[in-house]
């Protein structure tokens, strides 16, 4: 089977963690490396979380710490959503492997250079590392097949009325990525808030009984507690949609649109503005996901998590 070579770049984070569980449990993806970025928590914490997640899911690939802070903006962290550690909830194993002794950007550049095939990057946090990569190594753009990211929303935001967290944290980085010319799959709030996992699904996952399933169910419970306070009936597992879009695009509704990132403005900094009426006459730069077959998404997740209970070959 021909596998899609990917790099996971995120700020784990409960939904980042579940996205990575999905990626590792999916036979069609070849994870070349993992990089952590400052976002939900400081980069020290997200890197440590990345190592703990990779240890849990037995993902032993080159892993590196990313940028300390956004390109220009001051950091914003999301303690209210993910806790002090950035991944509060169930106890996790301590890292059983060391980080690469290079930073995330250098590691990504190395992995992309060494790959025989163009690589897909899957960012599920602020786009700081990815933008820094594109700025430092513009010659590698042709070796990046696409960027399947969680971020933005063409209808509304979640940290301001106009902006979603990942884009708001580093709008300048998002602007570099959206204007790069590299094909983008955008899993924004338009779709990720429909990728809802309900409490009955948590139990279905827990019942799989393997060590990863139990932790994922606990992560979902934790993530849900925050969202329940906002009136949600389940946990929107935003970041897993960026992975699912590579595995099962047929369960998504998508629109080809030209999307720009607002980097200034009093009210709209960090907004992802889509030209629905093609007023600018520009070619689309993103496949914007607008809908998802929720049940098929849950089935996909369950199928991937079930693989952690299988005997290793
Ligand atoms: C995004 O913000 C973070 O808190 C989540 O991990 C996700 O990537 C959703 O707005
Ligand atoms: Ca994230």
Tab-separated table of C-alpha atoms and ligand atoms in Angstrom:
chain	number	residue	atom	x	y	z
A	1	UNK	CA	0.000	0.000	0.000
A	2	UNK	CA	1.282	3.451	-0.931
A	3	UNK	CA	1.343	5.561	2.204
A	4	UNK	CA	1.048	9.340	2.470
A	5	UNK	CA	4.205	10.769	4.089
A	6	UNK	CA	3.222	13.318	6.735
A	7	UNK	CA	4.730	15.514	9.440
A	8	UNK	CA	2.597	16.188	12.511
A	9	UNK	CA	3.064	19.694	13.916
A	10	UNK	CA	0.920	20.660	16.884
A	11	UNK	CA	0.517	22.103	20.369
A	12	UNK	CA	-0.919	19.128	22.246
A	13	UNK	CA	-3.613	19.672	23.578
A	14	UNK	CA	-6.357	17.040	23.880
A	15	UNK	CA	-7.606	17.252	20.302
A	16	UNK	CA	-4.060	17.349	18.899
A	17	UNK	CA	-3.368	14.185	20.898
A	18	UNK	CA	-6.463	12.486	19.474
A	19	UNK	CA	-5.478	13.621	15.970
A	20	UNK	CA	-2.105	11.932	16.439
A	21	UNK	CA	-3.752	8.769	17.799
A	22	UNK	CA	-5.872	8.721	14.635
A	23	UNK	CA	-2.842	9.262	12.393
A	24	UNK	CA	-0.758	6.522	14.021
A	25	UNK	CA	-3.685	4.087	13.953
A	26	UNK	CA	-4.287	4.615	10.240
A	27	UNK	CA	-2.438	2.262	7.867
A	28	UNK	CA	-2.362	4.756	4.984
A	29	UNK	CA	-0.236	7.389	6.727
A	30	UNK	CA	3.536	7.305	7.137
A	31	UNK	CA	4.463	9.673	9.979
A	32	UNK	CA	7.971	10.968	9.242
A	33	UNK	CA	8.293	13.196	12.284
A	34	UNK	CA	6.592	15.181	15.005
A	35	UNK	CA	7.149	18.819	15.930
A	36	UNK	CA	5.691	20.873	18.755
A	37	UNK	CA	4.772	24.524	18.727
A	38	UNK	CA	3.858	27.166	21.274
A	39	UNK	CA	0.065	27.429	21.447
A	40	UNK	CA	-2.241	25.759	23.934
A	41	UNK	CA	0.679	25.974	26.343
A	42	UNK	CA	4.328	27.029	26.306
A	43	UNK	CA	6.497	25.126	23.869
A	44	UNK	CA	8.265	23.397	26.783
A	45	UNK	CA	4.945	21.940	27.888
A	46	UNK	CA	3.621	21.095	24.423
A	47	UNK	CA	6.930	19.391	23.565
A	48	UNK	CA	6.823	17.320	26.744
A	49	UNK	CA	3.210	16.435	25.957
A	50	UNK	CA	4.198	15.464	22.421
A	51	UNK	CA	6.825	13.100	23.833
A	52	UNK	CA	4.358	11.593	26.305
A	53	UNK	CA	1.746	11.059	23.591
A	54	UNK	CA	4.290	9.471	21.250
A	55	UNK	CA	5.428	7.190	24.072
A	56	UNK	CA	1.819	6.185	24.768
A	57	UNK	CA	1.102	5.332	21.144
A	58	UNK	CA	4.537	3.848	20.435
A	59	UNK	CA	5.315	6.439	17.796
A	60	UNK	CA	9.081	6.572	17.670
A	61	UNK	CA	9.957	9.039	14.951
A	62	UNK	CA	12.217	12.106	15.047
A	63	UNK	CA	10.587	14.675	17.333
A	64	UNK	CA	11.639	18.262	17.940
A	65	UNK	CA	10.767	21.343	19.917
A	66	UNK	CA	9.558	24.298	17.899
A	67	UNK	CA	9.448	28.043	18.141
A	68	UNK	CA	9.263	29.615	21.577
A	69	UNK	CA	6.771	32.249	20.523
A	70	UNK	CA	4.744	33.492	17.543
A	71	UNK	CA	6.606	35.303	14.750
A	72	UNK	CA	5.647	38.783	15.985
A	73	UNK	CA	2.710	38.586	18.393
A	74	UNK	CA	2.795	37.921	22.107
A	75	UNK	CA	1.914	34.298	22.975
A	76	UNK	CA	-1.650	33.434	24.040
A	77	UNK	CA	-2.133	30.152	25.889
A	78	UNK	CA	-5.331	28.166	26.436
A	79	UNK	CA	-5.117	27.000	30.052
A	80	UNK	CA	-8.903	27.233	30.402
A	81	UNK	CA	-9.377	24.603	27.688
A	82	UNK	CA	-6.459	22.200	28.169
A	83	UNK	CA	-5.316	22.841	31.760
A	84	UNK	CA	-1.998	23.911	33.314
A	85	UNK	CA	-0.041	21.104	31.690
A	86	UNK	CA	-1.686	21.699	28.321
A	87	UNK	CA	-2.904	18.105	28.512
A	88	UNK	CA	-4.575	17.708	31.890
A	89	UNK	CA	-6.567	14.590	32.718
A	90	UNK	CA	-5.318	10.997	32.771
A	91	UNK	CA	-1.774	10.133	33.841
A	92	UNK	CA	0.517	9.540	30.881
A	93	UNK	CA	3.772	7.600	30.570
A	94	UNK	CA	7.000	9.542	30.893
A	95	UNK	CA	8.868	9.997	27.590
A	96	UNK	CA	10.872	6.915	26.647
A	97	UNK	CA	12.891	8.640	23.922
A	98	UNK	CA	14.989	11.779	23.477
A	99	UNK	CA	14.225	14.792	21.328
A	100	UNK	CA	16.272	15.521	18.223
A	101	UNK	CA	19.046	17.968	18.987
A	102	UNK	CA	17.791	20.328	16.274
A	103	UNK	CA	14.763	22.588	16.342
A	104	UNK	CA	11.438	21.853	14.644
A	105	UNK	CA	12.152	23.936	11.555
A	106	UNK	CA	15.503	22.251	10.933
A	107	UNK	CA	13.944	18.837	11.499
A	108	UNK	CA	11.055	19.510	9.107
A	109	UNK	CA	13.487	20.754	6.468
A	110	UNK	CA	15.600	17.616	6.866
A	111	UNK	CA	12.634	15.248	6.666
A	112	UNK	CA	11.221	17.009	3.590
A	113	UNK	CA	14.618	17.049	1.879
A	114	UNK	CA	15.197	13.363	2.590
A	115	UNK	CA	11.723	12.232	1.522
A	116	UNK	CA	11.472	10.650	-1.925
A	117	UNK	CA	7.911	11.896	-2.277
A	118	UNK	CA	6.422	15.329	-1.564
A	119	UNK	CA	5.383	15.564	2.065
A	120	UNK	CA	2.052	16.592	3.599
A	121	UNK	CA	2.299	18.767	6.712
A	122	UNK	CA	-0.517	18.481	9.260
A	123	UNK	CA	-0.444	21.522	11.584
A	124	UNK	CA	-2.919	21.451	14.443
A	125	UNK	CA	-1.655	24.460	16.365
A	126	UNK	CA	-0.569	27.995	15.495
A	127	UNK	CA	1.289	28.066	12.183
A	128	UNK	CA	4.539	29.513	13.586
A	129	UNK	CA	6.798	26.517	12.850
A	130	UNK	CA	5.392	26.014	9.364
A	131	UNK	CA	5.731	29.694	8.448
A	132	UNK	CA	9.285	29.762	9.811
A	133	UNK	CA	10.048	26.722	7.631
A	134	UNK	CA	8.653	28.395	4.505
A	135	UNK	CA	10.535	31.617	5.224
A	136	UNK	CA	13.846	29.875	5.920
A	137	UNK	CA	13.641	27.227	3.176
A	138	UNK	CA	11.516	28.614	0.307
A	139	UNK	CA	13.196	26.136	-2.047
A	140	UNK	CA	11.434	23.281	-0.227
A	141	UNK	CA	7.939	24.513	-1.155
A	142	UNK	CA	7.866	22.290	-4.235
A	143	UNK	CA	8.482	19.278	-1.998
A	144	UNK	CA	5.481	20.039	0.188
A	145	UNK	CA	2.485	18.359	-1.376
A	146	UNK	CA	-0.117	20.099	0.763
A	147	UNK	CA	-0.821	21.470	4.206
A	148	UNK	CA	-3.844	19.953	5.931
A	149	UNK	CA	-4.393	22.281	8.850
A	150	UNK	CA	-6.796	22.901	11.667
A	151	UNK	CA	-7.381	26.603	11.925
A	152	UNK	CA	-9.674	29.470	11.173
A	153	UNK	CA	-13.279	29.456	10.164
A	154	UNK	CA	-14.930	31.304	7.324
A	155	UNK	CA	-18.089	32.100	9.305
A	156	UNK	CA	-17.039	32.911	12.869
A	157	UNK	CA	-14.311	32.619	15.485
A	158	UNK	CA	-13.968	31.089	18.932
A	159	UNK	CA	-11.429	33.374	20.696
A	160	UNK	CA	-12.798	36.554	19.222
A	161	UNK	CA	-16.022	36.885	17.226
A	162	UNK	CA	-13.913	36.779	14.063
A	163	UNK	CA	-10.884	34.629	14.898
A	164	UNK	CA	-10.201	31.034	15.782
A	165	UNK	CA	-7.470	30.288	18.360
A	166	UNK	CA	-4.719	28.813	16.131
A	167	UNK	CA	-4.888	31.670	13.644
A	168	UNK	CA	-5.362	34.371	16.286
A	169	UNK	CA	-2.214	33.273	18.140
A	170	UNK	CA	-0.034	33.885	15.080
A	171	UNK	CA	-1.860	35.652	12.236
A	172	UNK	CA	1.406	36.681	10.556
A	173	UNK	CA	2.444	33.026	10.362
A	174	UNK	CA	-0.980	32.035	9.032
A	175	UNK	CA	-0.655	34.741	6.383
A	176	UNK	CA	2.692	33.288	5.254
A	177	UNK	CA	1.096	29.848	4.948
A	178	UNK	CA	-2.117	30.914	3.180
A	179	UNK	CA	-0.201	33.040	0.688
A	180	UNK	CA	2.513	30.417	0.069
A	181	UNK	CA	0.955	28.861	-3.018
A	182	UNK	CA	1.076	25.416	-1.377
A	183	UNK	CA	-2.317	23.639	-1.603
A	184	UNK	CA	-4.172	23.970	1.699
A	185	UNK	CA	-6.894	21.856	3.214
A	186	UNK	CA	-8.518	24.028	5.848
A	187	UNK	CA	-10.324	22.276	8.681
A	188	UNK	CA	-11.720	25.351	10.369
A	189	UNK	CA	-14.525	25.769	12.865
A	190	UNK	CA	-17.041	25.476	9.990
A	191	UNK	CA	-16.388	21.748	9.992
A	192	UNK	CA	-14.654	20.997	13.297
A	193	UNK	CA	-17.598	22.119	15.398
A	194	UNK	CA	-19.624	19.497	13.531
A	195	UNK	CA	-17.002	16.829	14.302
A	196	UNK	CA	-18.598	16.352	17.664
A	197	UNK	CA	-17.933	13.312	19.828
A	198	UNK	CA	-20.834	12.679	22.203
A	199	UNK	CA	-20.640	11.063	25.641
A	200	UNK	CA	-22.085	7.805	24.249
A	201	UNK	CA	-19.185	7.743	21.780
A	202	UNK	CA	-16.709	8.130	24.668
A	203	UNK	CA	-18.122	4.917	26.092
A	204	UNK	CA	-17.877	3.155	22.742
A	205	UNK	CA	-14.200	4.155	22.619
A	206	UNK	CA	-13.561	3.178	26.232
A	207	UNK	CA	-15.161	-0.216	25.601
A	208	UNK	CA	-12.450	-1.007	23.041
A	209	UNK	CA	-10.506	-1.694	26.225
A	210	UNK	CA	-6.947	-1.164	25.057
A	211	UNK	CA	-4.567	1.213	26.896
A	212	UNK	CA	-4.904	3.983	24.284
A	213	UNK	CA	-8.697	3.704	24.116
A	214	UNK	CA	-9.025	4.256	27.857
A	215	UNK	CA	-6.804	7.356	27.745
A	216	UNK	CA	-8.629	8.782	24.706
A	217	UNK	CA	-11.966	8.330	26.504
A	218	UNK	CA	-10.526	10.184	29.524
A	219	UNK	CA	-9.167	12.965	27.305
A	220	UNK	CA	-12.597	13.317	25.708
A	221	UNK	CA	-14.240	13.519	29.136
A	222	UNK	CA	-11.807	16.257	30.167
A	223	UNK	CA	-12.211	18.196	26.917
A	224	UNK	CA	-15.987	17.862	27.126
A	225	UNK	CA	-16.147	19.365	30.624
A	226	UNK	CA	-14.848	22.694	29.294
A	227	UNK	CA	-17.161	22.640	26.279
A	228	UNK	CA	-20.186	21.589	28.315
A	229	UNK	CA	-19.786	24.842	30.232
A	230	UNK	CA	-20.234	26.654	26.921
A	231	UNK	CA	-23.395	24.699	26.091
A	232	UNK	CA	-21.911	22.019	23.819
A	233	UNK	CA	-23.445	18.539	23.867
A	234	UNK	CA	-20.161	16.830	23.100
A	235	UNK	CA	-16.469	17.430	22.492
A	236	UNK	CA	-15.545	19.030	19.168
A	237	UNK	CA	-12.339	17.194	18.309
A	238	UNK	CA	-11.138	19.962	15.992
A	239	UNK	CA	-7.634	18.755	15.230
A	240	UNK	CA	-8.575	15.200	14.276
A	241	UNK	CA	-10.461	16.588	11.271
A	242	UNK	CA	-7.180	17.737	9.679
A	243	UNK	CA	-6.044	14.089	9.734
A	244	UNK	CA	-9.443	12.659	8.757
A	245	UNK	CA	-9.463	14.891	5.675
A	246	UNK	CA	-6.475	12.936	4.367
A	247	UNK	CA	-8.000	9.573	5.170
A	248	UNK	CA	-11.616	10.020	4.105
A	249	UNK	CA	-12.188	13.199	2.101
A	250	UNK	CA	-15.398	11.616	0.847
A	251	UNK	CA	-17.048	12.129	4.240
A	252	UNK	CA	-16.456	15.902	4.049
A	253	UNK	CA	-18.190	18.725	2.231
A	254	UNK	CA	-15.660	21.145	0.851
A	255	UNK	CA	-15.482	24.377	-1.125
A	256	UNK	CA	-12.550	25.605	-3.173
A	257	UNK	CA	-12.079	29.187	-2.001
A	258	UNK	CA	-9.565	31.987	-1.902
A	259	UNK	CA	-8.847	32.676	1.769
A	260	UNK	CA	-6.891	35.579	3.216
A	261	UNK	CA	-5.770	36.122	6.783
A	262	UNK	CA	-6.487	39.460	8.465
A	263	UNK	CA	-3.319	40.604	10.250
A	264	UNK	CA	-4.520	44.006	11.401
A	265	UNK	CA	-7.791	45.618	12.392
A	266	UNK	CA	-9.454	46.376	15.716
A	267	UNK	CA	-11.969	43.544	15.617
A	268	UNK	CA	-10.899	41.061	12.977
A	269	UNK	CA	-7.204	40.303	13.541
A	270	UNK	CA	-6.732	36.580	12.927
A	271	UNK	CA	-9.892	36.184	10.840
A	272	UNK	CA	-9.759	33.900	7.800
A	273	UNK	CA	-11.698	35.788	5.150
A	274	UNK	CA	-13.048	33.678	2.284
A	275	UNK	CA	-14.001	35.195	-1.048
A	276	UNK	CA	-17.273	33.283	-1.565
A	277	UNK	CA	-18.360	35.490	-4.460
A	278	UNK	CA	-14.926	35.566	-6.095
A	279	UNK	CA	-14.983	39.353	-5.875
A	280	UNK	CA	-11.182	39.449	-6.094
A	281	UNK	CA	-11.090	37.111	-9.094
A	282	UNK	CA	-8.247	35.099	-7.530
A	283	UNK	CA	-7.790	31.356	-7.856
A	284	UNK	CA	-8.723	29.347	-4.782
A	285	UNK	CA	-5.823	28.684	-2.407
A	286	UNK	CA	-7.692	26.358	-0.044
A	287	UNK	CA	-10.114	23.497	0.092
A	288	UNK	CA	-12.297	24.764	2.905
A	289	UNK	CA	-14.090	21.993	4.764
A	290	UNK	CA	-17.657	22.969	5.523
A	291	UNK	CA	-19.328	19.756	6.670
A	292	UNK	CA	-18.664	16.190	7.794
A	293	UNK	CA	-20.553	12.932	8.157
A	294	UNK	CA	-20.238	12.863	11.945
A	295	UNK	CA	-21.022	9.167	12.342
A	296	UNK	CA	-18.460	8.184	9.717
A	297	UNK	CA	-15.913	10.377	11.525
A	298	UNK	CA	-16.569	8.611	14.820
A	299	UNK	CA	-16.318	5.220	13.075
A	300	UNK	CA	-12.972	6.239	11.597
A	301	UNK	CA	-11.688	7.207	15.019
A	302	UNK	CA	-12.957	4.001	16.607
A	303	UNK	CA	-11.376	1.913	13.866
A	304	UNK	CA	-7.996	3.618	14.392
A	305	UNK	CA	-8.127	3.329	18.182
A	306	UNK	CA	-9.017	-0.366	17.941
A	307	UNK	CA	-5.667	-1.024	16.213
A	308	UNK	CA	-3.829	-0.295	19.477
A	309	UNK	CA	-5.244	-3.506	20.893
A	310	UNK	CA	-3.933	-5.617	18.061
A	311	UNK	CA	-0.899	-7.836	18.355
A	312	UNK	CA	2.186	-6.319	16.817
A	313	UNK	CA	3.485	-8.192	13.773
B	1	LIG	C1	-7.887	24.804	18.286
B	1	LIG	O1	-7.455	25.471	19.460
B	1	LIG	C2	-6.826	24.577	20.340
B	1	LIG	O2	-7.189	24.826	21.669
B	1	LIG	C3	-7.196	23.198	19.870
B	1	LIG	O3	-6.150	22.274	20.141
B	1	LIG	C4	-7.436	23.368	18.394
B	1	LIG	O4	-6.260	23.167	17.651
B	1	LIG	C5	-9.385	24.983	18.143
B	1	LIG	O5	-9.703	26.347	18.034
B	2	LIG	CA1	-4.284	22.209	18.639
